[in-house]
Tab-separated table of C-alpha atoms in Angstrom:
chain	number	residue	atom	x	y	z
A	688	MET	CA	-28.982	-8.828	2.358
A	689	SER	CA	-32.669	-9.774	2.040
A	690	GLU	CA	-33.757	-12.747	-0.056
A	691	ALA	CA	-35.736	-10.393	-2.293
A	692	ALA	CA	-32.653	-8.304	-2.976
A	693	VAL	CA	-30.614	-11.413	-3.783
A	694	ARG	CA	-33.271	-12.519	-6.272
A	695	ILE	CA	-33.243	-9.089	-7.914
A	696	LEU	CA	-29.460	-9.141	-8.231
A	697	LYS	CA	-29.453	-12.666	-9.637
A	698	SER	CA	-32.046	-11.629	-12.196
A	699	GLY	CA	-29.507	-9.216	-13.654
A	700	MET	CA	-30.952	-5.940	-12.397
A	701	ARG	CA	-28.392	-3.152	-12.410
A	702	LEU	CA	-28.060	0.219	-10.763
A	703	PRO	CA	-30.677	2.737	-11.928
A	704	PRO	CA	-29.631	4.938	-14.889
A	705	LEU	CA	-27.134	7.527	-13.733
A	706	PRO	CA	-25.289	10.448	-15.278
A	707	THR	CA	-21.854	9.391	-16.465
A	708	VAL	CA	-18.867	10.250	-14.309
A	709	ARG	CA	-17.831	12.782	-16.926
A	710	GLU	CA	-21.281	14.417	-16.693
A	711	LEU	CA	-21.113	14.514	-12.884
A	712	VAL	CA	-17.673	16.086	-12.964
A	713	LYS	CA	-19.045	18.760	-15.265
A	714	LEU	CA	-22.323	19.169	-13.322
A	715	TYR	CA	-20.627	19.703	-9.965
A	716	GLN	CA	-17.625	21.514	-11.487
A	717	LEU	CA	-15.228	19.010	-9.963
A	718	GLN	CA	-11.762	19.959	-11.048
A	719	ALA	CA	-8.940	17.654	-10.013
A	720	LEU	CA	-6.687	19.292	-7.442
A	721	LYS	CA	-2.985	18.916	-8.090
A	722	GLN	CA	-2.121	19.358	-4.407
A	723	LEU	CA	-4.206	16.262	-3.624
A	724	SER	CA	-2.728	14.253	-6.519
A	725	GLN	CA	-6.187	13.794	-8.014
A	726	ASN	CA	-6.729	12.117	-11.378
A	727	PHE	CA	-10.180	10.912	-12.432
A	728	LEU	CA	-10.836	7.617	-14.197
A	729	MET	CA	-13.684	7.958	-16.692
A	730	ASP	CA	-13.692	4.595	-18.500
A	731	GLU	CA	-16.027	2.092	-16.811
A	732	ARG	CA	-14.363	-0.798	-18.625
A	733	ILE	CA	-11.172	0.031	-16.739
A	734	THR	CA	-12.900	0.514	-13.375
A	735	ASP	CA	-14.692	-2.817	-13.870
A	736	LYS	CA	-11.320	-4.431	-14.591
A	737	ILE	CA	-9.822	-2.958	-11.388
A	738	VAL	CA	-12.643	-4.359	-9.288
A	739	LYS	CA	-12.470	-7.706	-11.087
A	740	SER	CA	-8.771	-7.827	-10.138
A	741	ALA	CA	-9.819	-7.831	-6.470
A	742	GLY	CA	-11.222	-11.327	-6.959
A	743	ARG	CA	-14.515	-12.696	-5.771
A	744	ILE	CA	-16.670	-10.278	-3.783
A	745	ASP	CA	-19.537	-12.059	-2.016
A	746	THR	CA	-22.851	-10.630	-0.859
A	747	HIS	CA	-21.626	-10.951	2.748
A	748	ASP	CA	-18.358	-9.047	2.174
A	749	ILE	CA	-17.347	-5.494	3.055
A	750	VAL	CA	-15.446	-3.311	0.601
A	751	LEU	CA	-13.586	-0.179	1.654
A	752	GLU	CA	-12.729	2.151	-1.204
A	753	VAL	CA	-9.965	4.685	-0.713
A	754	GLY	CA	-10.447	8.033	-2.435
A	755	PRO	CA	-13.569	7.335	-4.534
A	756	GLY	CA	-13.623	10.879	-5.934
A	757	PRO	CA	-16.685	11.277	-8.182
A	758	GLY	CA	-17.439	7.567	-7.861
A	759	ALA	CA	-16.239	5.780	-10.999
A	760	ILE	CA	-14.753	2.741	-9.241
A	761	THR	CA	-17.595	2.955	-6.714
A	762	ARG	CA	-20.120	2.060	-9.428
A	763	SER	CA	-18.074	-0.953	-10.455
A	764	ILE	CA	-17.915	-2.128	-6.836
A	765	LEU	CA	-21.683	-1.755	-6.364
A	766	ARG	CA	-22.260	-3.953	-9.404
A	767	ARG	CA	-20.452	-6.745	-7.517
A	768	SER	CA	-23.048	-6.448	-4.716
A	769	PRO	CA	-21.060	-6.441	-1.452
A	770	GLN	CA	-23.146	-6.288	1.688
A	771	ARG	CA	-21.522	-3.024	2.714
A	772	LEU	CA	-19.411	-0.425	0.929
A	773	ILE	CA	-17.382	2.081	2.940
A	774	LEU	CA	-16.156	5.150	1.079
A	775	VAL	CA	-13.324	7.194	2.604
A	776	GLU	CA	-12.855	10.471	0.740
A	777	LYS	CA	-10.836	13.417	1.997
A	778	ASP	CA	-12.333	15.999	-0.409
A	779	HIS	CA	-15.848	17.096	0.605
A	780	ARG	CA	-16.550	18.385	-2.937
A	781	PHE	CA	-17.319	14.807	-4.001
A	782	LEU	CA	-20.047	14.293	-1.402
A	783	PRO	CA	-23.017	15.136	-3.717
A	784	SER	CA	-21.989	12.615	-6.404
A	785	LEU	CA	-21.308	9.928	-3.780
A	786	GLU	CA	-24.635	10.608	-2.059
A	787	LEU	CA	-26.309	10.075	-5.439
A	788	LEU	CA	-24.730	6.614	-5.684
A	789	LYS	CA	-25.777	5.860	-2.119
A	790	GLU	CA	-29.413	6.676	-2.945
A	791	CYS	CA	-29.314	4.516	-6.069
A	792	ALA	CA	-27.988	1.573	-4.036
A	793	LYS	CA	-30.820	1.654	-1.485
A	794	PRO	CA	-33.418	-0.196	-3.611
A	795	LEU	CA	-30.901	-3.028	-3.986
A	796	ASP	CA	-30.445	-3.186	-0.201
A	797	LEU	CA	-26.749	-2.297	-0.483
A	798	GLN	CA	-25.373	-0.388	2.494
A	799	VAL	CA	-23.119	2.528	1.547
A	800	ASP	CA	-21.333	4.541	4.253
A	801	ILE	CA	-19.582	7.753	3.257
A	802	HIS	CA	-16.837	9.232	5.434
A	803	ILE	CA	-15.196	12.552	4.645
A	804	ASP	CA	-11.914	11.680	6.270
A	805	ASP	CA	-8.205	11.180	5.679
A	806	ILE	CA	-7.466	7.488	5.079
A	807	LEU	CA	-4.137	7.920	6.883
A	808	ARG	CA	-6.087	8.646	10.084
A	809	PHE	CA	-9.199	6.546	9.457
A	810	ASN	CA	-9.995	4.258	12.412
A	811	MET	CA	-10.742	0.880	10.846
A	812	GLU	CA	-11.549	-0.874	14.113
A	813	HIS	CA	-14.102	1.784	15.065
A	814	HIS	CA	-15.929	1.695	11.739
A	815	ILE	CA	-15.514	-2.055	11.109
A	816	PRO	CA	-15.776	-3.660	14.564
A	817	ASP	CA	-17.030	-7.017	13.270
A	818	THR	CA	-14.337	-9.359	11.928
A	819	THR	CA	-16.691	-12.126	10.830
A	820	GLN	CA	-17.026	-10.536	7.386
A	821	ARG	CA	-14.261	-10.517	4.798
A	822	LEU	CA	-12.898	-7.089	3.904
A	823	HIS	CA	-11.498	-5.894	0.578
A	824	LEU	CA	-9.439	-2.692	0.244
A	825	ILE	CA	-9.715	-1.090	-3.194
A	826	GLY	CA	-8.579	2.315	-4.370
A	827	ASN	CA	-7.190	4.612	-7.006
A	828	LEU	CA	-4.607	6.048	-4.641
A	829	PRO	CA	-3.363	9.625	-4.777
A	830	PHE	CA	0.300	9.363	-5.779
A	831	ALA	CA	1.351	11.631	-2.900
A	832	ILE	CA	0.263	9.209	-0.163
A	833	SER	CA	0.531	5.793	-1.818
A	834	THR	CA	3.916	4.730	-0.392
A	835	ARG	CA	3.190	6.064	3.082
A	836	LEU	CA	-0.234	4.402	3.172
A	837	ILE	CA	0.978	0.999	2.073
A	838	ILE	CA	3.830	1.010	4.616
A	839	ASN	CA	1.284	1.897	7.318
A	840	TRP	CA	-0.896	-0.988	6.184
A	841	PHE	CA	2.048	-3.405	6.190
A	842	GLU	CA	2.637	-2.453	9.814
A	843	ASP	CA	-1.049	-3.027	10.604
A	844	LEU	CA	-0.812	-6.373	8.823
A	845	SER	CA	2.244	-7.378	10.867
A	846	LEU	CA	0.338	-6.566	14.079
A	847	ARG	CA	-3.001	-8.036	12.916
A	848	ARG	CA	-4.787	-4.792	13.653
A	849	GLY	CA	-6.981	-2.286	11.804
A	850	ALA	CA	-8.131	-3.702	8.477
A	851	PHE	CA	-5.991	-6.810	8.977
A	852	ARG	CA	-7.458	-8.491	12.032
A	853	ARG	CA	-8.363	-11.260	9.591
A	854	ASN	CA	-5.588	-12.728	7.456
A	855	ASP	CA	-7.531	-12.552	4.179
A	856	THR	CA	-7.870	-8.789	3.685
A	857	CYS	CA	-6.517	-8.203	0.190
A	858	MET	CA	-5.512	-4.813	-1.211
A	859	THR	CA	-6.170	-3.910	-4.859
A	860	LEU	CA	-4.597	-0.517	-5.419
A	861	THR	CA	-3.236	1.787	-8.095
A	862	PHE	CA	0.273	3.243	-8.031
A	863	GLN	CA	2.508	5.100	-10.408
A	864	LYS	CA	3.708	2.399	-12.775
A	865	GLU	CA	7.306	2.676	-11.551
A	866	VAL	CA	6.213	2.270	-7.918
A	867	ALA	CA	3.993	-0.688	-8.867
A	868	GLU	CA	6.945	-2.344	-10.586
A	869	ARG	CA	9.113	-1.758	-7.526
A	870	ILE	CA	6.552	-3.338	-5.212
A	871	CYS	CA	6.553	-6.476	-7.368
A	872	ALA	CA	10.272	-6.496	-8.294
A	873	ASN	CA	11.910	-9.886	-7.861
A	874	LEU	CA	15.389	-10.741	-6.623
A	875	GLY	CA	18.057	-9.254	-8.891
A	876	ASP	CA	15.682	-6.831	-10.626
A	877	LYS	CA	17.266	-3.380	-10.637
A	878	GLN	CA	13.859	-1.947	-9.660
A	879	ARG	CA	14.097	-3.885	-6.399
A	880	CYS	CA	14.059	-1.591	-3.391
A	881	ARG	CA	12.912	-1.202	0.202
A	882	LEU	CA	9.275	-1.367	-0.865
A	883	SER	CA	9.860	-4.632	-2.747
A	884	VAL	CA	11.288	-6.356	0.320
A	885	MET	CA	8.723	-4.945	2.750
A	886	SER	CA	5.796	-5.956	0.544
A	887	GLN	CA	7.185	-9.447	0.008
A	888	ILE	CA	7.733	-10.130	3.711
A	889	TRP	CA	4.040	-9.776	4.521
A	890	THR	CA	2.222	-10.197	1.198
A	891	GLN	CA	2.339	-11.729	-2.246
A	892	PRO	CA	2.211	-8.728	-4.606
A	893	VAL	CA	0.839	-9.285	-8.100
A	894	MET	CA	0.952	-6.760	-10.928
A	895	LYS	CA	-2.487	-7.127	-12.522
A	896	PHE	CA	-2.320	-4.670	-15.427
A	897	THR	CA	-1.207	-1.201	-16.519
A	898	ILE	CA	-3.515	1.749	-17.156
A	899	PRO	CA	-2.249	4.280	-19.719
A	900	GLY	CA	-2.048	7.824	-18.412
A	901	LYS	CA	-4.414	9.011	-21.140
A	902	ALA	CA	-7.257	7.137	-19.403
A	903	PHE	CA	-7.175	9.702	-16.573
A	904	VAL	CA	-8.395	13.288	-16.395
A	905	PRO	CA	-6.206	15.244	-16.142
A	906	LYS	CA	-3.644	13.022	-17.826
A	907	PRO	CA	-0.735	12.289	-15.436
A	908	GLU	CA	2.810	12.291	-16.713
A	909	VAL	CA	3.133	8.578	-15.966
A	910	ASP	CA	1.177	5.389	-16.559
A	911	VAL	CA	-0.463	3.621	-13.630
A	912	GLY	CA	-0.073	0.051	-12.377
A	913	VAL	CA	-2.791	-1.942	-10.617
A	914	VAL	CA	-1.343	-4.190	-7.898
A	915	LYS	CA	-3.099	-6.795	-5.781
A	916	LEU	CA	-1.415	-7.512	-2.457
A	917	ILE	CA	-2.444	-10.834	-0.940
A	918	PRO	CA	-1.504	-11.270	2.751
A	919	LEU	CA	0.672	-14.287	3.446
A	920	LYS	CA	-0.979	-16.741	5.810
A	921	GLN	CA	2.402	-17.071	7.464
A	922	PRO	CA	4.513	-13.861	7.325
A	923	LYS	CA	8.197	-14.430	6.675
A	924	THR	CA	9.237	-12.969	10.030
A	925	ASP	CA	7.821	-12.185	13.437
A	926	LEU	CA	10.448	-9.532	14.158
A	927	PRO	CA	9.043	-6.110	15.150
A	928	PHE	CA	7.893	-4.221	12.062
A	929	GLY	CA	9.739	-1.015	12.982
A	930	LEU	CA	13.032	-2.853	13.361
A	931	VAL	CA	12.694	-4.644	10.013
A	932	GLU	CA	11.682	-1.443	8.239
A	933	LYS	CA	14.650	0.408	9.753
A	934	VAL	CA	17.180	-2.226	8.689
A	935	VAL	CA	15.804	-2.548	5.153
A	936	ARG	CA	15.629	1.229	4.762
A	937	HIS	CA	19.273	1.616	5.777
A	938	ILE	CA	20.375	-1.165	3.432
A	939	PHE	CA	18.669	0.513	0.470
A	940	ASN	CA	19.793	4.031	1.392
A	941	MET	CA	22.830	3.320	-0.782
A	942	ARG	CA	21.361	0.827	-3.206
A	943	GLN	CA	24.134	1.120	-5.817
A	944	LYS	CA	26.893	0.326	-3.314
A	945	TYR	CA	27.754	-2.879	-1.501
A	946	CYS	CA	25.000	-3.754	0.950
A	947	ARG	CA	27.387	-3.447	3.881
A	948	ARG	CA	27.657	0.315	3.218
A	949	GLY	CA	24.014	1.098	3.900
A	950	TYR	CA	23.772	-1.491	6.663
A	951	GLY	CA	26.841	0.036	8.292
A	952	THR	CA	25.014	3.343	8.844
A	953	LEU	CA	23.057	1.591	11.605
A	954	PHE	CA	26.208	1.839	13.728
A	955	PRO	CA	28.527	4.645	14.903
A	956	PRO	CA	31.682	5.127	12.799
A	957	GLN	CA	33.961	3.701	15.466
A	958	ASP	CA	34.219	-0.071	15.048
A	959	ARG	CA	31.593	0.051	12.275
A	960	ASP	CA	33.603	-2.100	9.890
A	961	ASP	CA	34.323	-4.736	12.525
A	962	ILE	CA	30.678	-4.854	13.646
A	963	CYS	CA	29.442	-5.215	10.073
A	964	TYR	CA	31.943	-7.937	9.295
A	965	GLU	CA	30.863	-9.903	12.359
A	966	LEU	CA	27.126	-9.499	11.736
A	967	PHE	CA	27.314	-10.406	8.045
A	968	GLN	CA	29.246	-13.523	9.045
A	969	ARG	CA	26.606	-14.457	11.624
A	970	ALA	CA	23.810	-13.806	9.123
A	971	ASP	CA	25.620	-15.816	6.441
A	972	VAL	CA	25.194	-13.009	3.904
A	973	GLU	CA	27.792	-11.913	1.356
A	974	ASP	CA	28.578	-8.292	2.205
A	975	THR	CA	29.633	-7.347	-1.345
A	976	LEU	CA	26.188	-7.967	-2.832
A	977	ARG	CA	24.265	-4.921	-4.025
A	978	PRO	CA	21.031	-4.316	-2.085
A	979	PHE	CA	18.851	-5.364	-5.030
A	980	GLN	CA	20.673	-8.715	-5.027
A	981	LEU	CA	19.594	-9.532	-1.476
A	982	SER	CA	16.778	-12.021	-1.005
A	983	VAL	CA	13.963	-11.406	1.454
A	984	ASP	CA	15.401	-14.136	3.667
A	985	GLU	CA	18.856	-12.504	3.675
A	986	CYS	CA	17.326	-9.147	4.657
A	987	ILE	CA	15.485	-10.849	7.493
A	988	ARG	CA	18.677	-12.548	8.684
A	989	LEU	CA	20.444	-9.175	8.704
A	990	ALA	CA	17.552	-7.737	10.724
A	991	THR	CA	17.747	-10.683	13.124
A	992	VAL	CA	21.451	-10.249	13.903
A	993	TYR	CA	20.931	-6.477	14.233
A	994	LYS	CA	18.247	-7.126	16.862
A	995	GLU	CA	20.559	-9.504	18.711
A	996	PHE	CA	23.301	-6.851	18.632
A	997	ILE	CA	21.134	-4.006	19.977
A	998	ASP	CA	19.643	-6.311	22.617
A	999	ALA	CA	23.209	-6.673	23.886
A	1000	ASN	CA	24.091	-3.005	23.200
A	1001	PRO	CA	20.872	-0.971	23.794
A	1002	ASP	CA	22.526	2.421	23.246
A	1003	ILE	CA	23.237	1.542	19.609
A	1004	ALA	CA	19.495	1.333	18.893
A	1005	ARG	CA	19.251	5.119	19.365
A	1006	TYR	CA	22.097	5.905	16.983
A	1007	ASP	CA	21.087	8.074	14.003
A	1008	PHE	CA	23.767	8.659	11.397
A	1009	ARG	CA	21.781	11.560	9.903
A	1010	ALA	CA	22.099	13.463	13.158
A	1011	GLN	CA	25.814	13.956	12.535
A	1012	LYS	CA	26.717	17.501	11.588
A	1013	ASN	CA	28.702	16.559	8.522
A	1014	VAL	CA	27.270	13.570	6.754
A	1015	PRO	CA	29.508	12.531	3.845
A	1016	THR	CA	27.863	12.846	0.436
A	1017	GLU	CA	28.302	9.112	-0.153
A	1018	MET	CA	26.008	8.414	2.802
A	1019	LEU	CA	23.065	10.341	1.385
A	1020	SER	CA	20.148	8.250	0.207
A	1021	ASP	CA	20.069	7.222	-3.441
A	1022	GLU	CA	16.482	6.094	-3.130
A	1023	TYR	CA	14.067	6.114	-0.199
A	1024	VAL	CA	11.315	3.864	-1.519
């Protein structure tokens, strides 16, 4: 950023006067599409609060916003003056309103790049090749992709790739309130699930605040939670991500039963009980705990002994209990996330 631009920003100059988000939605006839899980935030006080939750954004930082829509959160980000703002929006209908924001940012020497693309396929390393700048991920996520996206990002984080080649890329994201609570659920909390454990292995999740559903247009049936996920400088395991995710998913497939029941579905029925007994003993985990009573460390120990077992018995790694023709009702998942 030029010295002149820095002086202008420090003097308190703001973005040029713009139509409100509500006016832009009306002007461009931007109706939220249910199939894309779209809900628009209109209140700038709330969008400012979301961006504030991301923490300090310096004039040398990059911000990537997921699903900017008509650009409400985008405005709040621009007011924080990052060096570069990358907007990834799947719906091309929002391009005119985003281009308007891009034009308004030019006099302040703020770089805005707009990509009409699916964030699930967006190539971070291609569009952000330089890792000398800190990156922030911010977004009002569509409910339909939120869990899938965050799991993908946890995998990227575990491999130090994509947006996470640096270890200080924080995520400030919106989720359905129930999902947000699950991400942050502590040991013993009945909301605790696969997503809780996965998030807490690689990040420190913090529930920042709740947005009432009435703040969105159209109003969703649920409230929304804003969560900041701060990468741990030292992840709690270096086991392969796919293996850990598989073990934790199986454990929570039957979250109301003893943890050995879900864990046992990693193995063929023959000798299953004996294998589970042995592995729980080696992991030093009580097999009659419910899944939500397991600590992150206990889940990791169960993943560790599973890896040791399949290293010695490679064929077991390919076993899929769902492939059986007649899966007992008690083995069906109570809860996937």
